[in-house]
């Protein structure tokens, strides 16, 4: 699962992005990657590990919904039935 979102501040500042990616590892665990920053600049990344799929998907959806509330819009999604659901 992957989703890419963008927003621009009201003062027409730099375009900001937020990306979420959820991947299963070889041992059956799940890793949620979060990456964010200003477009064209150095970004930040955080990795979270989950033991089961349901917990990982719940964290993915919570992070997505939080960013949508902050004004981010979905630009690209992959592996999601309804990327705008929140």
PDB file of N, CA and C in Angstrom:
ATOM      1  N   UNK A   1       0.845  -1.170   0.000  1.00  0.00           N
ATOM      2  CA  UNK A   1       0.000   0.000   0.000  1.00  0.00           C
ATOM      3  C   UNK A   1       0.891   1.234   0.000  1.00  0.00           C
ATOM      4  N   UNK A   2       0.457   2.210  -0.752  1.00  0.00           N
ATOM      5  CA  UNK A   2       1.237   3.445  -0.813  1.00  0.00           C
ATOM      6  C   UNK A   2       0.311   4.608  -1.125  1.00  0.00           C
ATOM      7  N   UNK A   3       0.581   5.745  -0.511  1.00  0.00           N
ATOM      8  CA  UNK A   3      -0.188   6.951  -0.790  1.00  0.00           C
ATOM      9  C   UNK A   3       0.760   8.153  -0.749  1.00  0.00           C
ATOM     10  N   UNK A   4       0.566   9.076  -1.685  1.00  0.00           N
ATOM     11  CA  UNK A   4       1.384  10.286  -1.782  1.00  0.00           C
ATOM     12  C   UNK A   4       0.436  11.474  -1.744  1.00  0.00           C
ATOM     13  N   UNK A   5       0.699  12.431  -0.838  1.00  0.00           N
ATOM     14  CA  UNK A   5      -0.157  13.602  -0.668  1.00  0.00           C
ATOM     15  C   UNK A   5       0.675  14.874  -0.744  1.00  0.00           C
ATOM     16  N   UNK A   6       0.022  15.972  -1.109  1.00  0.00           N
ATOM     17  CA  UNK A   6       0.697  17.273  -1.176  1.00  0.00           C
ATOM     18  C   UNK A   6      -0.209  18.360  -0.621  1.00  0.00           C
ATOM     19  N   UNK A   7       0.415  19.448  -0.184  1.00  0.00           N
ATOM     20  CA  UNK A   7      -0.306  20.647   0.221  1.00  0.00           C
ATOM     21  C   UNK A   7       0.611  21.850   0.041  1.00  0.00           C
ATOM     22  N   UNK A   8       0.009  23.000  -0.051  1.00  0.00           N
ATOM     23  CA  UNK A   8       0.761  24.256  -0.117  1.00  0.00           C
ATOM     24  C   UNK A   8       0.164  25.171   0.938  1.00  0.00           C
ATOM     25  N   UNK A   9       1.020  25.869   1.663  1.00  0.00           N
ATOM     26  CA  UNK A   9       0.528  26.759   2.710  1.00  0.00           C
ATOM     27  C   UNK A   9      -0.237  27.924   2.096  1.00  0.00           C
ATOM     28  N   UNK A  10      -1.062  28.559   2.921  1.00  0.00           N
ATOM     29  CA  UNK A  10      -1.903  29.661   2.442  1.00  0.00           C
ATOM     30  C   UNK A  10      -1.092  30.824   1.888  1.00  0.00           C
ATOM     31  N   UNK A  11       0.133  31.017   2.362  1.00  0.00           N
ATOM     32  CA  UNK A  11       0.960  32.127   1.883  1.00  0.00           C
ATOM     33  C   UNK A  11       1.761  31.753   0.635  1.00  0.00           C
ATOM     34  N   UNK A  12       1.327  30.692  -0.068  1.00  0.00           N
ATOM     35  CA  UNK A  12       1.982  30.219  -1.303  1.00  0.00           C
ATOM     36  C   UNK A  12       3.443  29.853  -1.074  1.00  0.00           C
ATOM     37  N   UNK A  13       3.717  29.313   0.094  1.00  0.00           N
ATOM     38  CA  UNK A  13       5.063  28.837   0.405  1.00  0.00           C
ATOM     39  C   UNK A  13       5.387  27.592  -0.398  1.00  0.00           C
ATOM     40  N   UNK A  14       6.430  26.886  -0.014  1.00  0.00           N
ATOM     41  CA  UNK A  14       6.844  25.706  -0.776  1.00  0.00           C
ATOM     42  C   UNK A  14       5.790  24.597  -0.727  1.00  0.00           C
ATOM     43  N   UNK A  15       5.744  23.828  -1.786  1.00  0.00           N
ATOM     44  CA  UNK A  15       4.867  22.670  -1.860  1.00  0.00           C
ATOM     45  C   UNK A  15       5.396  21.618  -0.892  1.00  0.00           C
ATOM     46  N   UNK A  16       4.535  21.134  -0.011  1.00  0.00           N
ATOM     47  CA  UNK A  16       4.935  20.116   0.958  1.00  0.00           C
ATOM     48  C   UNK A  16       4.324  18.776   0.574  1.00  0.00           C
ATOM     49  N   UNK A  17       5.019  17.697   0.913  1.00  0.00           N
ATOM     50  CA  UNK A  17       4.502  16.362   0.604  1.00  0.00           C
ATOM     51  C   UNK A  17       4.532  15.478   1.841  1.00  0.00           C
ATOM     52  N   UNK A  18       3.721  14.435   1.792  1.00  0.00           N
ATOM     53  CA  UNK A  18       3.678  13.420   2.844  1.00  0.00           C
ATOM     54  C   UNK A  18       3.397  12.106   2.150  1.00  0.00           C
ATOM     55  N   UNK A  19       4.239  11.116   2.396  1.00  0.00           N
ATOM     56  CA  UNK A  19       4.086   9.823   1.735  1.00  0.00           C
ATOM     57  C   UNK A  19       4.044   8.715   2.782  1.00  0.00           C
ATOM     58  N   UNK A  20       3.112   7.781   2.598  1.00  0.00           N
ATOM     59  CA  UNK A  20       2.994   6.611   3.459  1.00  0.00           C
ATOM     60  C   UNK A  20       3.163   5.371   2.607  1.00  0.00           C
ATOM     61  N   UNK A  21       3.898   4.405   3.116  1.00  0.00           N
ATOM     62  CA  UNK A  21       4.099   3.141   2.417  1.00  0.00           C
ATOM     63  C   UNK A  21       4.040   2.018   3.442  1.00  0.00           C
ATOM     64  N   UNK A  22       3.266   0.985   3.144  1.00  0.00           N
ATOM     65  CA  UNK A  22       3.120  -0.150   4.046  1.00  0.00           C
ATOM     66  C   UNK A  22       3.574  -1.404   3.322  1.00  0.00           C
ATOM     67  N   UNK A  23       4.535  -2.120   3.923  1.00  0.00           N
ATOM     68  CA  UNK A  23       5.112  -3.299   3.271  1.00  0.00           C
ATOM     69  C   UNK A  23       5.241  -4.444   4.265  1.00  0.00           C
ATOM     70  N   UNK A  24       4.990  -5.654   3.775  1.00  0.00           N
ATOM     71  CA  UNK A  24       5.182  -6.840   4.604  1.00  0.00           C
ATOM     72  C   UNK A  24       6.618  -7.318   4.461  1.00  0.00           C
ATOM     73  N   UNK A  25       7.224  -7.727   5.585  1.00  0.00           N
ATOM     74  CA  UNK A  25       8.598  -8.223   5.520  1.00  0.00           C
ATOM     75  C   UNK A  25       8.613  -9.745   5.341  1.00  0.00           C
ATOM     76  N   UNK A  26       9.781 -10.312   5.225  1.00  0.00           N
ATOM     77  CA  UNK A  26       9.925 -11.743   4.957  1.00  0.00           C
ATOM     78  C   UNK A  26       9.464 -12.626   6.113  1.00  0.00           C
ATOM     79  N   UNK A  27       9.390 -12.075   7.309  1.00  0.00           N
ATOM     80  CA  UNK A  27       8.991 -12.855   8.482  1.00  0.00           C
ATOM     81  C   UNK A  27       7.512 -12.695   8.826  1.00  0.00           C
ATOM     82  N   UNK A  28       6.768 -11.977   7.986  1.00  0.00           N
ATOM     83  CA  UNK A  28       5.337 -11.803   8.204  1.00  0.00           C
ATOM     84  C   UNK A  28       4.957 -10.549   8.957  1.00  0.00           C
ATOM     85  N   UNK A  29       5.933  -9.773   9.407  1.00  0.00           N
ATOM     86  CA  UNK A  29       5.647  -8.506  10.064  1.00  0.00           C
ATOM     87  C   UNK A  29       5.351  -7.429   9.031  1.00  0.00           C
ATOM     88  N   UNK A  30       4.964  -6.269   9.503  1.00  0.00           N
ATOM     89  CA  UNK A  30       4.605  -5.160   8.619  1.00  0.00           C
ATOM     90  C   UNK A  30       5.386  -3.919   9.012  1.00  0.00           C
ATOM     91  N   UNK A  31       5.830  -3.158   8.012  1.00  0.00           N
ATOM     92  CA  UNK A  31       6.571  -1.921   8.250  1.00  0.00           C
ATOM     93  C   UNK A  31       5.846  -0.763   7.578  1.00  0.00           C
ATOM     94  N   UNK A  32       5.601   0.288   8.365  1.00  0.00           N
ATOM     95  CA  UNK A  32       4.993   1.514   7.861  1.00  0.00           C
ATOM     96  C   UNK A  32       6.094   2.560   7.742  1.00  0.00           C
ATOM     97  N   UNK A  33       6.299   3.056   6.531  1.00  0.00           N
ATOM     98  CA  UNK A  33       7.272   4.116   6.277  1.00  0.00           C
ATOM     99  C   UNK A  33       6.511   5.420   6.084  1.00  0.00           C
ATOM    100  N   UNK A  34       6.961   6.469   6.780  1.00  0.00           N
ATOM    101  CA  UNK A  34       6.402   7.811   6.609  1.00  0.00           C
ATOM    102  C   UNK A  34       7.536   8.707   6.129  1.00  0.00           C
ATOM    103  N   UNK A  35       7.287   9.457   5.078  1.00  0.00           N
ATOM    104  CA  UNK A  35       8.283  10.409   4.583  1.00  0.00           C
ATOM    105  C   UNK A  35       7.576  11.730   4.346  1.00  0.00           C
ATOM    106  N   UNK A  36       8.218  12.839   4.740  1.00  0.00           N
ATOM    107  CA  UNK A  36       7.596  14.148   4.595  1.00  0.00           C
ATOM    108  C   UNK A  36       8.660  15.219   4.432  1.00  0.00           C
ATOM    109  N   UNK A  37       8.220  16.352   3.875  1.00  0.00           N
ATOM    110  CA  UNK A  37       9.133  17.479   3.713  1.00  0.00           C
ATOM    111  C   UNK A  37       8.640  18.440   2.652  1.00  0.00           C
ATOM    112  N   UNK A  38       9.497  19.394   2.299  1.00  0.00           N
ATOM    113  CA  UNK A  38       9.207  20.337   1.226  1.00  0.00           C
ATOM    114  C   UNK A  38       9.680  19.739  -0.094  1.00  0.00           C
ATOM    115  N   UNK A  39       8.883  19.920  -1.126  1.00  0.00           N
ATOM    116  CA  UNK A  39       9.235  19.401  -2.448  1.00  0.00           C
ATOM    117  C   UNK A  39      10.588  19.966  -2.880  1.00  0.00           C
ATOM    118  N   UNK A  40      11.489  19.106  -3.329  1.00  0.00           N
ATOM    119  CA  UNK A  40      12.788  19.538  -3.818  1.00  0.00           C
ATOM    120  C   UNK A  40      13.831  19.774  -2.737  1.00  0.00           C
ATOM    121  N   UNK A  41      13.472  19.505  -1.486  1.00  0.00           N
ATOM    122  CA  UNK A  41      14.414  19.695  -0.378  1.00  0.00           C
ATOM    123  C   UNK A  41      14.616  18.358   0.341  1.00  0.00           C
ATOM    124  N   UNK A  42      15.521  18.358   1.270  1.00  0.00           N
ATOM    125  CA  UNK A  42      15.784  17.152   2.050  1.00  0.00           C
ATOM    126  C   UNK A  42      14.532  16.773   2.845  1.00  0.00           C
ATOM    127  N   UNK A  43      14.218  15.483   2.890  1.00  0.00           N
ATOM    128  CA  UNK A  43      13.013  15.032   3.580  1.00  0.00           C
ATOM    129  C   UNK A  43      13.368  14.294   4.869  1.00  0.00           C
ATOM    130  N   UNK A  44      12.353  14.051   5.673  1.00  0.00           N
ATOM    131  CA  UNK A  44      12.496  13.271   6.901  1.00  0.00           C
ATOM    132  C   UNK A  44      11.764  11.952   6.713  1.00  0.00           C
ATOM    133  N   UNK A  45      12.211  10.907   7.430  1.00  0.00           N
ATOM    134  CA  UNK A  45      11.568   9.608   7.315  1.00  0.00           C
ATOM    135  C   UNK A  45      11.478   8.951   8.686  1.00  0.00           C
ATOM    136  N   UNK A  46      10.394   8.222   8.876  1.00  0.00           N
ATOM    137  CA  UNK A  46      10.189   7.464  10.102  1.00  0.00           C
ATOM    138  C   UNK A  46       9.720   6.065   9.714  1.00  0.00           C
ATOM    139  N   UNK A  47      10.202   5.054  10.442  1.00  0.00           N
ATOM    140  CA  UNK A  47       9.821   3.670  10.171  1.00  0.00           C
ATOM    141  C   UNK A  47       9.192   3.089  11.431  1.00  0.00           C
ATOM    142  N   UNK A  48       8.036   2.441  11.265  1.00  0.00           N
ATOM    143  CA  UNK A  48       7.347   1.812  12.388  1.00  0.00           C
ATOM    144  C   UNK A  48       7.089   0.353  12.034  1.00  0.00           C
ATOM    145  N   UNK A  49       7.314  -0.538  12.985  1.00  0.00           N
ATOM    146  CA  UNK A  49       7.148  -1.969  12.743  1.00  0.00           C
ATOM    147  C   UNK A  49       5.927  -2.475  13.512  1.00  0.00           C
ATOM    148  N   UNK A  50       5.111  -3.287  12.837  1.00  0.00           N
ATOM    149  CA  UNK A  50       3.908  -3.876  13.424  1.00  0.00           C
ATOM    150  C   UNK A  50       3.948  -5.386  13.244  1.00  0.00           C
ATOM    151  N   UNK A  51       3.415  -6.105  14.220  1.00  0.00           N
ATOM    152  CA  UNK A  51       3.446  -7.562  14.171  1.00  0.00           C
ATOM    153  C   UNK A  51       2.320  -8.153  13.329  1.00  0.00           C
ATOM    154  N   UNK A  52       1.208  -7.414  13.210  1.00  0.00           N
ATOM    155  CA  UNK A  52       0.086  -7.958  12.447  1.00  0.00           C
ATOM    156  C   UNK A  52      -0.453  -6.929  11.452  1.00  0.00           C
ATOM    157  N   UNK A  53      -1.121  -7.446  10.445  1.00  0.00           N
ATOM    158  CA  UNK A  53      -1.631  -6.632   9.337  1.00  0.00           C
ATOM    159  C   UNK A  53      -2.662  -5.602   9.811  1.00  0.00           C
ATOM    160  N   UNK A  54      -3.593  -6.019  10.665  1.00  0.00           N
ATOM    161  CA  UNK A  54      -4.648  -5.109  11.103  1.00  0.00           C
ATOM    162  C   UNK A  54      -4.093  -3.886  11.831  1.00  0.00           C
ATOM    163  N   UNK A  55      -3.122  -4.095  12.697  1.00  0.00           N
ATOM    164  CA  UNK A  55      -2.503  -2.966  13.410  1.00  0.00           C
ATOM    165  C   UNK A  55      -1.783  -2.035  12.442  1.00  0.00           C
ATOM    166  N   UNK A  56      -1.112  -2.618  11.465  1.00  0.00           N
ATOM    167  CA  UNK A  56      -0.378  -1.821  10.477  1.00  0.00           C
ATOM    168  C   UNK A  56      -1.336  -0.992   9.627  1.00  0.00           C
ATOM    169  N   UNK A  57      -2.421  -1.607   9.168  1.00  0.00           N
ATOM    170  CA  UNK A  57      -3.393  -0.879   8.346  1.00  0.00           C
ATOM    171  C   UNK A  57      -4.070   0.211   9.165  1.00  0.00           C
ATOM    172  N   UNK A  58      -4.375  -0.067  10.412  1.00  0.00           N
ATOM    173  CA  UNK A  58      -4.979   0.937  11.284  1.00  0.00           C
ATOM    174  C   UNK A  58      -4.056   2.148  11.445  1.00  0.00           C
ATOM    175  N   UNK A  59      -2.769   1.910  11.648  1.00  0.00           N
ATOM    176  CA  UNK A  59      -1.797   3.004  11.776  1.00  0.00           C
ATOM    177  C   UNK A  59      -1.679   3.780  10.472  1.00  0.00           C
ATOM    178  N   UNK A  60      -1.678   3.078   9.335  1.00  0.00           N
ATOM    179  CA  UNK A  60      -1.619   3.704   8.014  1.00  0.00           C
ATOM    180  C   UNK A  60      -2.809   4.643   7.835  1.00  0.00           C
ATOM    181  N   UNK A  61      -4.018   4.138   8.115  1.00  0.00           N
ATOM    182  CA  UNK A  61      -5.232   4.936   7.937  1.00  0.00           C
ATOM    183  C   UNK A  61      -5.272   6.123   8.895  1.00  0.00           C
ATOM    184  N   UNK A  62      -4.826   5.928  10.122  1.00  0.00           N
ATOM    185  CA  UNK A  62      -4.797   7.021  11.097  1.00  0.00           C
ATOM    186  C   UNK A  62      -3.847   8.129  10.638  1.00  0.00           C
ATOM    187  N   UNK A  63      -2.674   7.756  10.140  1.00  0.00           N
ATOM    188  CA  UNK A  63      -1.709   8.741   9.640  1.00  0.00           C
ATOM    189  C   UNK A  63      -2.266   9.471   8.422  1.00  0.00           C
ATOM    190  N   UNK A  64      -2.883   8.726   7.509  1.00  0.00           N
ATOM    191  CA  UNK A  64      -3.483   9.336   6.319  1.00  0.00           C
ATOM    192  C   UNK A  64      -4.561  10.337   6.711  1.00  0.00           C
ATOM    193  N   UNK A  65      -5.471   9.920   7.578  1.00  0.00           N
ATOM    194  CA  UNK A  65      -6.574  10.788   7.983  1.00  0.00           C
ATOM    195  C   UNK A  65      -6.077  12.046   8.689  1.00  0.00           C
ATOM    196  N   UNK A  66      -5.037  11.910   9.480  1.00  0.00           N
ATOM    197  CA  UNK A  66      -4.455  13.057  10.172  1.00  0.00           C
ATOM    198  C   UNK A  66      -3.931  14.090   9.177  1.00  0.00           C
ATOM    199  N   UNK A  67      -3.260  13.634   8.141  1.00  0.00           N
ATOM    200  CA  UNK A  67      -2.711  14.553   7.141  1.00  0.00           C
ATOM    201  C   UNK A  67      -3.813  15.181   6.286  1.00  0.00           C
ATOM    202  N   UNK A  68      -4.862  14.432   5.987  1.00  0.00           N
ATOM    203  CA  UNK A  68      -5.994  14.991   5.235  1.00  0.00           C
ATOM    204  C   UNK A  68      -6.637  16.115   6.050  1.00  0.00           C
ATOM    205  N   UNK A  69      -6.788  15.916   7.354  1.00  0.00           N
ATOM    206  CA  UNK A  69      -7.343  16.977   8.213  1.00  0.00           C
ATOM    207  C   UNK A  69      -6.447  18.212   8.226  1.00  0.00           C
ATOM    208  N   UNK A  70      -5.155  18.030   8.010  1.00  0.00           N
ATOM    209  CA  UNK A  70      -4.208  19.153   7.986  1.00  0.00           C
ATOM    210  C   UNK A  70      -4.148  19.829   6.614  1.00  0.00           C
ATOM    211  N   UNK A  71      -4.950  19.375   5.656  1.00  0.00           N
ATOM    212  CA  UNK A  71      -5.014  20.034   4.358  1.00  0.00           C
ATOM    213  C   UNK A  71      -4.294  19.330   3.224  1.00  0.00           C
ATOM    214  N   UNK A  72      -3.709  18.172   3.474  1.00  0.00           N
ATOM    215  CA  UNK A  72      -3.044  17.431   2.399  1.00  0.00           C
ATOM    216  C   UNK A  72      -4.086  16.773   1.503  1.00  0.00           C
ATOM    217  N   UNK A  73      -3.783  16.721   0.209  1.00  0.00           N
ATOM    218  CA  UNK A  73      -4.665  16.078  -0.771  1.00  0.00           C
ATOM    219  C   UNK A  73      -3.943  14.905  -1.401  1.00  0.00           C
ATOM    220  N   UNK A  74      -4.693  13.833  -1.636  1.00  0.00           N
ATOM    221  CA  UNK A  74      -4.122  12.637  -2.246  1.00  0.00           C
ATOM    222  C   UNK A  74      -3.799  12.917  -3.709  1.00  0.00           C
ATOM    223  N   UNK A  75      -2.545  12.670  -4.097  1.00  0.00           N
ATOM    224  CA  UNK A  75      -2.087  12.826  -5.478  1.00  0.00           C
ATOM    225  C   UNK A  75      -1.987  11.458  -6.144  1.00  0.00           C
ATOM    226  N   UNK A  76      -1.547  10.464  -5.375  1.00  0.00           N
ATOM    227  CA  UNK A  76      -1.338   9.116  -5.915  1.00  0.00           C
ATOM    228  C   UNK A  76      -1.611   8.100  -4.818  1.00  0.00           C
ATOM    229  N   UNK A  77      -2.287   7.014  -5.177  1.00  0.00           N
ATOM    230  CA  UNK A  77      -2.465   5.916  -4.224  1.00  0.00           C
ATOM    231  C   UNK A  77      -2.353   4.594  -4.965  1.00  0.00           C
ATOM    232  N   UNK A  78      -1.857   3.599  -4.269  1.00  0.00           N
ATOM    233  CA  UNK A  78      -1.676   2.271  -4.847  1.00  0.00           C
ATOM    234  C   UNK A  78      -2.009   1.247  -3.769  1.00  0.00           C
ATOM    235  N   UNK A  79      -2.846   0.278  -4.116  1.00  0.00           N
ATOM    236  CA  UNK A  79      -3.177  -0.780  -3.178  1.00  0.00           C
ATOM    237  C   UNK A  79      -4.226  -0.404  -2.157  1.00  0.00           C
ATOM    238  N   UNK A  80      -4.978   0.663  -2.413  1.00  0.00           N
ATOM    239  CA  UNK A  80      -6.042   1.088  -1.509  1.00  0.00           C
ATOM    240  C   UNK A  80      -7.371   1.016  -2.238  1.00  0.00           C
ATOM    241  N   UNK A  81      -8.397   0.459  -1.573  1.00  0.00           N
ATOM    242  CA  UNK A  81      -9.711   0.393  -2.201  1.00  0.00           C
ATOM    243  C   UNK A  81     -10.330   1.780  -2.311  1.00  0.00           C
ATOM    244  N   UNK A  82     -10.246   2.571  -1.237  1.00  0.00           N
ATOM    245  CA  UNK A  82     -10.813   3.917  -1.232  1.00  0.00           C
ATOM    246  C   UNK A  82      -9.853   4.847  -0.502  1.00  0.00           C
ATOM    247  N   UNK A  83      -8.917   5.473  -1.213  1.00  0.00           N
ATOM    248  CA  UNK A  83      -7.892   6.289  -0.562  1.00  0.00           C
ATOM    249  C   UNK A  83      -8.431   7.527   0.131  1.00  0.00           C
ATOM    250  N   UNK A  84      -9.661   7.948  -0.200  1.00  0.00           N
ATOM    251  CA  UNK A  84     -10.210   9.170   0.384  1.00  0.00           C
ATOM    252  C   UNK A  84     -11.088   8.887   1.594  1.00  0.00           C
ATOM    253  N   UNK A  85     -11.284   7.618   1.935  1.00  0.00           N
ATOM    254  CA  UNK A  85     -12.133   7.279   3.077  1.00  0.00           C
ATOM    255  C   UNK A  85     -11.473   7.743   4.369  1.00  0.00           C
ATOM    256  N   UNK A  86     -12.238   8.411   5.193  1.00  0.00           N
ATOM    257  CA  UNK A  86     -11.757   8.822   6.510  1.00  0.00           C
ATOM    258  C   UNK A  86     -12.910   9.198   7.403  1.00  0.00           C
TER     259      UNK A  86
END
